Amino acid sequence: SSPFSWIKSMVNLQEETELIRQKNIQLTLELETLLMAQEENNILRDFLRFKRESNLKLLSARVVNMGASSNLSSITLDIGSDHGVKVNQPVIVAEGVIGKTVVVGNKSTIVQIIKDVNFRLSVRILPSGNAGILQFVSDDICEIRELQKNIEISIGNKVVTSGFSQIYPKNLPVGEVVEVLNERGSFQKIAKVRIKPKLSTLLNVFIVIEESNEAG
């Protein structure tokens, strides 16, 4: 009977091992769910605090889809004209500018985001005040070109909206300078800027409905 007992023990051991493996997978998934929920709660808390402290009139919206086609990088929001959304309104998060509304339906809105190849944003570098047009390059890096070479620009300088645009209020955060390049044989320089918002993990955003008097 010894070989049969050994086989039975091995079968029991395999079954117990499989049960333990399944339990470990279940616990791992539950832990991941809890961590994601905690992260989302933290994001929502910061989101609500920003809305409470902002001088802008804001509509909060949830991202329901992220899309990238050959001619547009975009996100889709769960609110539309029924909620007061119009075309060419700024879309932001606490960390900075996301993009602008381009297609508005009754209950949904498509937003052209800052990483779209055709997106342009008038910005100002602080504290120099030097202004230029920002455009996306790759990952989370954008460039500001045609900057005056004699203006002092340093790594870490903050980049904000200039206020020259009819769409974006001034001084909305955009990012910070991570590299400064002098164009050889030119009187201009290029500033590489890392944008602050993490575009790939967007859950909630704000649409700027109007600028308050306090925001200038």
PDB file of N, CA and C in Angstrom, residues 19 58 91 130 141 155 171 180 183 192 199 201 206:
ATOM      1  N   LEU A  19      -4.659  25.294  -4.811  1.00  0.00           N
ATOM      2  CA  LEU A  19      -5.558  26.156  -4.030  1.00  0.00           C
ATOM      3  C   LEU A  19      -4.810  27.366  -3.477  1.00  0.00           C
ATOM      4  N   LEU A  58     -15.371  76.641 -13.267  1.00  0.00           N
ATOM      5  CA  LEU A  58     -15.000  75.354 -13.831  1.00  0.00           C
ATOM      6  C   LEU A  58     -16.165  74.382 -13.865  1.00  0.00           C
ATOM      7  N   VAL A  91      -9.270  73.115 -21.346  1.00  0.00           N
ATOM      8  CA  VAL A  91      -9.437  71.940 -20.494  1.00  0.00           C
ATOM      9  C   VAL A  91      -8.155  71.795 -19.677  1.00  0.00           C
ATOM     10  N   ASN A 130       9.657  85.946 -21.125  1.00  0.00           N
ATOM     11  CA  ASN A 130       9.803  85.694 -22.552  1.00  0.00           C
ATOM     12  C   ASN A 130       8.666  84.823 -23.056  1.00  0.00           C
ATOM     13  N   ILE A 141       7.453  65.833 -23.359  1.00  0.00           N
ATOM     14  CA  ILE A 141       8.327  66.951 -23.697  1.00  0.00           C
ATOM     15  C   ILE A 141       7.725  67.781 -24.828  1.00  0.00           C
ATOM     16  N   ILE A 155      17.083  76.130 -16.494  1.00  0.00           N
ATOM     17  CA  ILE A 155      16.395  74.876 -16.206  1.00  0.00           C
ATOM     18  C   ILE A 155      15.622  75.020 -14.889  1.00  0.00           C
ATOM     19  N   ASN A 171      -1.524  82.758 -17.111  1.00  0.00           N
ATOM     20  CA  ASN A 171      -0.924  82.170 -15.895  1.00  0.00           C
ATOM     21  C   ASN A 171      -1.464  80.793 -15.507  1.00  0.00           C
ATOM     22  N   VAL A 180      17.781  73.988 -22.407  1.00  0.00           N
ATOM     23  CA  VAL A 180      17.827  75.191 -23.232  1.00  0.00           C
ATOM     24  C   VAL A 180      18.874  74.985 -24.317  1.00  0.00           C
ATOM     25  N   GLU A 183      20.374  77.864 -30.959  1.00  0.00           N
ATOM     26  CA  GLU A 183      20.453  77.502 -32.367  1.00  0.00           C
ATOM     27  C   GLU A 183      21.699  78.113 -32.987  1.00  0.00           C
ATOM     28  N   LYS A 192      13.212  73.388 -24.096  1.00  0.00           N
ATOM     29  CA  LYS A 192      12.465  72.136 -23.973  1.00  0.00           C
ATOM     30  C   LYS A 192      11.727  72.148 -22.636  1.00  0.00           C
ATOM     31  N   LEU A 199      -0.781  62.646 -19.049  1.00  0.00           N
ATOM     32  CA  LEU A 199      -1.892  62.514 -19.983  1.00  0.00           C
ATOM     33  C   LEU A 199      -2.422  61.087 -20.087  1.00  0.00           C
ATOM     34  N   THR A 201      -2.852  58.925 -17.790  1.00  0.00           N
ATOM     35  CA  THR A 201      -3.589  58.436 -16.614  1.00  0.00           C
ATOM     36  C   THR A 201      -4.730  59.361 -16.212  1.00  0.00           C
ATOM     37  N   PHE A 206     -11.084  69.491 -15.778  1.00  0.00           N
ATOM     38  CA  PHE A 206     -11.956  70.661 -15.670  1.00  0.00           C
ATOM     39  C   PHE A 206     -12.043  71.349 -17.030  1.00  0.00           C
TER      40      PHE A 206
END
